[in-house]
Amino acid sequence: MAFPIRILGIDPGLRRTGWGVIVVEGNRMTFAASGTVLSDNRLPLSDRLRQLHDGLQEVIGQQTPDEAAVELTFVNKDAGATLKLGQARGIALLVPALNGLGVSEYAPNLVKKTVVGTGHAEKDQIRMMVKVLMPKATFNSDDAADALAIAICHAQHRVTPAAARIAEKLAR
């Protein structure tokens, strides 16, 4: 008998952090909720990070996920932008961990390949496939759609507690 698992996907960003929650029961995935946590770019970095923290904390409190998945950061040419994104990503990892959730990380290409079938999919392809996989899904931004894709990726690649115990026994 499969128990429903609520998965929170997080697409970290300093301006906009997307989030999406899906429910997985056996092989069935259903949409629960999605949205975007915003930070005010007129504020100092520390205040913006606090806004992301508080927003994600509120999402976790309202949505009560069982697990979380966060997209890995890609490195770009602008070192400053990469560093700021890394700090936002730190918040995206920290908040679920502080709430006792296991947090998995997935490369953007794996998320795209899992949801669309190719590792170099465009934003509109991701939005379309999320809607195909979950027709009732709604999202207010590309970031929220990406977060749902991250949750879907986790649902497809997650290691169940039973599989982890088996792997631990085999490693001995």
mmCIF file of N, CA, C and O in Angstrom, residues 113-160:
data_model
loop_
_atom_site.group_PDB
_atom_site.id
_atom_site.type_symbol
_atom_site.label_atom_id
_atom_site.label_comp_id
_atom_site.label_asym_id
_atom_site.label_seq_id
_atom_site.Cartn_x
_atom_site.Cartn_y
_atom_site.Cartn_z
ATOM 1 N N LYS A 113 15.591 16.792 -18.800
ATOM 2 C CA LYS A 113 15.544 15.486 -19.466
ATOM 3 C C LYS A 113 14.422 14.627 -18.878
ATOM 4 O O LYS A 113 13.713 13.933 -19.608
ATOM 5 N N THR A 114 14.239 14.681 -17.570
ATOM 6 C CA THR A 114 13.200 13.898 -16.918
ATOM 7 C C THR A 114 11.802 14.357 -17.335
ATOM 8 O O THR A 114 10.932 13.537 -17.615
ATOM 9 N N VAL A 115 11.591 15.660 -17.395
ATOM 10 C CA VAL A 115 10.253 16.199 -17.644
ATOM 11 C C VAL A 115 9.943 16.312 -19.133
ATOM 12 O O VAL A 115 8.848 15.977 -19.566
ATOM 13 N N VAL A 116 10.924 16.774 -19.924
ATOM 14 C CA VAL A 116 10.678 17.045 -21.344
ATOM 15 C C VAL A 116 11.222 15.942 -22.247
ATOM 16 O O VAL A 116 10.689 15.702 -23.322
ATOM 17 N N GLY A 117 12.297 15.294 -21.803
ATOM 18 C CA GLY A 117 12.906 14.252 -22.632
ATOM 19 C C GLY A 117 14.217 14.676 -23.245
ATOM 20 O O GLY A 117 14.916 13.874 -23.852
ATOM 21 N N THR A 118 14.576 15.954 -23.090
ATOM 22 C CA THR A 118 15.861 16.446 -23.580
ATOM 23 C C THR A 118 16.444 17.384 -22.535
ATOM 24 O O THR A 118 15.709 18.139 -21.882
ATOM 25 N N GLY A 119 17.763 17.330 -22.367
ATOM 26 C CA GLY A 119 18.433 18.129 -21.351
ATOM 27 C C GLY A 119 18.593 19.589 -21.694
ATOM 28 O O GLY A 119 19.086 20.366 -20.890
ATOM 29 N N HIS A 120 18.200 19.981 -22.896
ATOM 30 C CA HIS A 120 18.355 21.383 -23.311
ATOM 31 C C HIS A 120 17.011 22.008 -23.681
ATOM 32 O O HIS A 120 16.926 22.818 -24.593
ATOM 33 N N ALA A 121 15.971 21.641 -22.933
ATOM 34 C CA ALA A 121 14.626 22.137 -23.212
ATOM 35 C C ALA A 121 14.515 23.625 -22.864
ATOM 36 O O ALA A 121 15.222 24.128 -21.993
ATOM 37 N N GLU A 122 13.607 24.292 -23.536
ATOM 38 C CA GLU A 122 13.328 25.707 -23.282
ATOM 39 C C GLU A 122 12.234 25.837 -22.231
ATOM 40 O O GLU A 122 11.509 24.889 -21.944
ATOM 41 N N LYS A 123 12.089 27.048 -21.687
ATOM 42 C CA LYS A 123 11.096 27.318 -20.638
ATOM 43 C C LYS A 123 9.672 26.954 -21.082
ATOM 44 O O LYS A 123 8.915 26.363 -20.323
ATOM 45 N N ASP A 124 9.314 27.301 -22.315
ATOM 46 C CA ASP A 124 7.948 27.013 -22.772
ATOM 47 C C ASP A 124 7.704 25.511 -22.884
ATOM 48 O O ASP A 124 6.586 25.039 -22.661
ATOM 49 N N GLN A 125 8.742 24.739 -23.209
ATOM 50 C CA GLN A 125 8.595 23.282 -23.265
ATOM 51 C C GLN A 125 8.372 22.708 -21.865
ATOM 52 O O GLN A 125 7.576 21.785 -21.689
ATOM 53 N N ILE A 126 9.069 23.265 -20.881
ATOM 54 C CA ILE A 126 8.905 22.805 -19.500
ATOM 55 C C ILE A 126 7.489 23.103 -19.017
ATOM 56 O O ILE A 126 6.818 22.227 -18.465
ATOM 57 N N ARG A 127 7.027 24.333 -19.263
ATOM 58 C CA ARG A 127 5.658 24.697 -18.862
ATOM 59 C C ARG A 127 4.633 23.753 -19.495
ATOM 60 O O ARG A 127 3.712 23.285 -18.825
ATOM 61 N N MET A 128 4.799 23.483 -20.786
ATOM 62 C CA MET A 128 3.852 22.631 -21.501
ATOM 63 C C MET A 128 3.846 21.211 -20.926
ATOM 64 O O MET A 128 2.782 20.637 -20.683
ATOM 65 N N MET A 129 5.021 20.642 -20.690
ATOM 66 C CA MET A 129 5.082 19.270 -20.191
ATOM 67 C C MET A 129 4.583 19.154 -18.756
ATOM 68 O O MET A 129 3.978 18.146 -18.391
ATOM 69 N N VAL A 130 4.822 20.182 -17.940
ATOM 70 C CA VAL A 130 4.266 20.162 -16.588
ATOM 71 C C VAL A 130 2.742 20.102 -16.683
ATOM 72 O O VAL A 130 2.097 19.336 -15.959
ATOM 73 N N LYS A 131 2.154 20.882 -17.598
ATOM 74 C CA LYS A 131 0.697 20.860 -17.791
ATOM 75 C C LYS A 131 0.219 19.515 -18.339
ATOM 76 O O LYS A 131 -0.865 19.051 -17.989
ATOM 77 N N VAL A 132 1.012 18.880 -19.206
ATOM 78 C CA VAL A 132 0.647 17.557 -19.729
ATOM 79 C C VAL A 132 0.661 16.529 -18.601
ATOM 80 O O VAL A 132 -0.259 15.715 -18.473
ATOM 81 N N LEU A 133 1.706 16.574 -17.765
ATOM 82 C CA LEU A 133 1.835 15.603 -16.677
ATOM 83 C C LEU A 133 0.843 15.858 -15.549
ATOM 84 O O LEU A 133 0.408 14.923 -14.875
ATOM 85 N N MET A 134 0.499 17.131 -15.349
ATOM 86 C CA MET A 134 -0.441 17.513 -14.292
ATOM 87 C C MET A 134 -1.401 18.564 -14.835
ATOM 88 O O MET A 134 -1.158 19.762 -14.668
ATOM 89 N N PRO A 135 -2.460 18.129 -15.493
ATOM 90 C CA PRO A 135 -3.377 19.077 -16.154
ATOM 91 C C PRO A 135 -3.980 20.132 -15.224
ATOM 92 O O PRO A 135 -4.324 21.217 -15.669
ATOM 93 N N LYS A 136 -4.088 19.850 -13.937
ATOM 94 C CA LYS A 136 -4.676 20.817 -13.012
ATOM 95 C C LYS A 136 -3.647 21.801 -12.453
ATOM 96 O O LYS A 136 -3.999 22.676 -11.661
ATOM 97 N N ALA A 137 -2.399 21.654 -12.859
ATOM 98 C CA ALA A 137 -1.342 22.530 -12.342
ATOM 99 C C ALA A 137 -1.548 23.966 -12.793
ATOM 100 O O ALA A 137 -1.912 24.232 -13.933
ATOM 101 N N THR A 138 -1.321 24.867 -11.866
ATOM 102 C CA THR A 138 -1.316 26.290 -12.168
ATOM 103 C C THR A 138 -0.011 26.865 -11.624
ATOM 104 O O THR A 138 0.503 26.398 -10.605
ATOM 105 N N PHE A 139 0.513 27.866 -12.308
ATOM 106 C CA PHE A 139 1.740 28.511 -11.838
ATOM 107 C C PHE A 139 1.749 29.950 -12.300
ATOM 108 O O PHE A 139 1.266 30.274 -13.374
ATOM 109 N N ASN A 140 2.284 30.811 -11.450
ATOM 110 C CA ASN A 140 2.252 32.244 -11.724
ATOM 111 C C ASN A 140 3.545 32.765 -12.345
ATOM 112 O O ASN A 140 3.672 33.963 -12.564
ATOM 113 N N SER A 141 4.502 31.872 -12.610
ATOM 114 C CA SER A 141 5.773 32.298 -13.195
ATOM 115 C C SER A 141 6.508 31.091 -13.769
ATOM 116 O O SER A 141 6.184 29.942 -13.446
ATOM 117 N N ASP A 142 7.502 31.371 -14.610
ATOM 118 C CA ASP A 142 8.367 30.290 -15.095
ATOM 119 C C ASP A 142 9.089 29.628 -13.923
ATOM 120 O O ASP A 142 9.363 28.430 -13.949
ATOM 121 N N ASP A 143 9.394 30.412 -12.895
ATOM 122 C CA ASP A 143 10.098 29.876 -11.730
ATOM 123 C C ASP A 143 9.233 28.835 -11.004
ATOM 124 O O ASP A 143 9.734 27.805 -10.564
ATOM 125 N N ALA A 144 7.935 29.102 -10.892
ATOM 126 C CA ALA A 144 7.023 28.146 -10.257
ATOM 127 C C ALA A 144 6.879 26.892 -11.122
ATOM 128 O O ALA A 144 6.849 25.777 -10.604
ATOM 129 N N ALA A 145 6.816 27.062 -12.447
ATOM 130 C CA ALA A 145 6.750 25.901 -13.351
ATOM 131 C C ALA A 145 8.028 25.076 -13.239
ATOM 132 O O ALA A 145 7.979 23.841 -13.195
ATOM 133 N N ASP A 146 9.176 25.751 -13.182
ATOM 134 C CA ASP A 146 10.450 25.042 -13.012
ATOM 135 C C ASP A 146 10.481 24.292 -11.685
ATOM 136 O O ASP A 146 10.989 23.168 -11.607
ATOM 137 N N ALA A 147 9.938 24.899 -10.631
ATOM 138 C CA ALA A 147 9.905 24.239 -9.325
ATOM 139 C C ALA A 147 9.051 22.970 -9.376
ATOM 140 O O ALA A 147 9.422 21.947 -8.788
ATOM 141 N N LEU A 148 7.936 23.021 -10.083
ATOM 142 C CA LEU A 148 7.124 21.812 -10.255
ATOM 143 C C LEU A 148 7.899 20.754 -11.024
ATOM 144 O O LEU A 148 7.835 19.565 -10.702
ATOM 145 N N ALA A 149 8.660 21.180 -12.041
ATOM 146 C CA ALA A 149 9.490 20.240 -12.800
ATOM 147 C C ALA A 149 10.543 19.598 -11.892
ATOM 148 O O ALA A 149 10.826 18.398 -12.012
ATOM 149 N N ILE A 150 11.107 20.363 -10.984
ATOM 150 C CA ILE A 150 12.093 19.831 -10.036
ATOM 151 C C ILE A 150 11.434 18.802 -9.127
ATOM 152 O O ILE A 150 12.009 17.744 -8.856
ATOM 153 N N ALA A 151 10.217 19.097 -8.663
ATOM 154 C CA ALA A 151 9.489 18.130 -7.829
ATOM 155 C C ALA A 151 9.189 16.852 -8.612
ATOM 156 O O ALA A 151 9.319 15.743 -8.080
ATOM 157 N N ILE A 152 8.798 16.996 -9.874
ATOM 158 C CA ILE A 152 8.536 15.825 -10.729
ATOM 159 C C ILE A 152 9.812 15.010 -10.905
ATOM 160 O O ILE A 152 9.794 13.774 -10.817
ATOM 161 N N CYS A 153 10.920 15.690 -11.143
ATOM 162 C CA CYS A 153 12.211 15.006 -11.284
ATOM 163 C C CYS A 153 12.522 14.212 -10.019
ATOM 164 O O CYS A 153 12.927 13.052 -10.090
ATOM 165 N N HIS A 154 12.310 14.822 -8.874
ATOM 166 C CA HIS A 154 12.565 14.130 -7.611
ATOM 167 C C HIS A 154 11.660 12.908 -7.466
ATOM 168 O O HIS A 154 12.103 11.848 -7.030
ATOM 169 N N ALA A 155 10.412 13.057 -7.850
ATOM 170 C CA ALA A 155 9.483 11.923 -7.761
ATOM 171 C C ALA A 155 9.975 10.748 -8.600
ATOM 172 O O ALA A 155 9.795 9.594 -8.217
ATOM 173 N N GLN A 156 10.604 11.049 -9.730
ATOM 174 C CA GLN A 156 11.088 9.998 -10.622
ATOM 175 C C GLN A 156 12.427 9.397 -10.172
ATOM 176 O O GLN A 156 12.717 8.246 -10.489
ATOM 177 N N HIS A 157 13.232 10.165 -9.445
ATOM 178 C CA HIS A 157 14.596 9.727 -9.115
ATOM 179 C C HIS A 157 14.847 9.534 -7.626
ATOM 180 O O HIS A 157 15.956 9.144 -7.252
ATOM 181 N N ARG A 158 13.842 9.783 -6.804
ATOM 182 C CA ARG A 158 14.069 9.711 -5.365
ATOM 183 C C ARG A 158 14.394 8.290 -4.924
ATOM 184 O O ARG A 158 13.936 7.314 -5.515
ATOM 185 N N VAL A 159 15.168 8.224 -3.865
ATOM 186 C CA VAL A 159 15.487 6.943 -3.262
ATOM 187 C C VAL A 159 14.528 6.749 -2.099
ATOM 188 O O VAL A 159 14.495 7.553 -1.171
ATOM 189 N N THR A 160 13.728 5.712 -2.170
ATOM 190 C CA THR A 160 12.767 5.446 -1.106
ATOM 191 C C THR A 160 13.510 4.940 0.131
ATOM 192 O O THR A 160 14.619 4.398 0.021
#
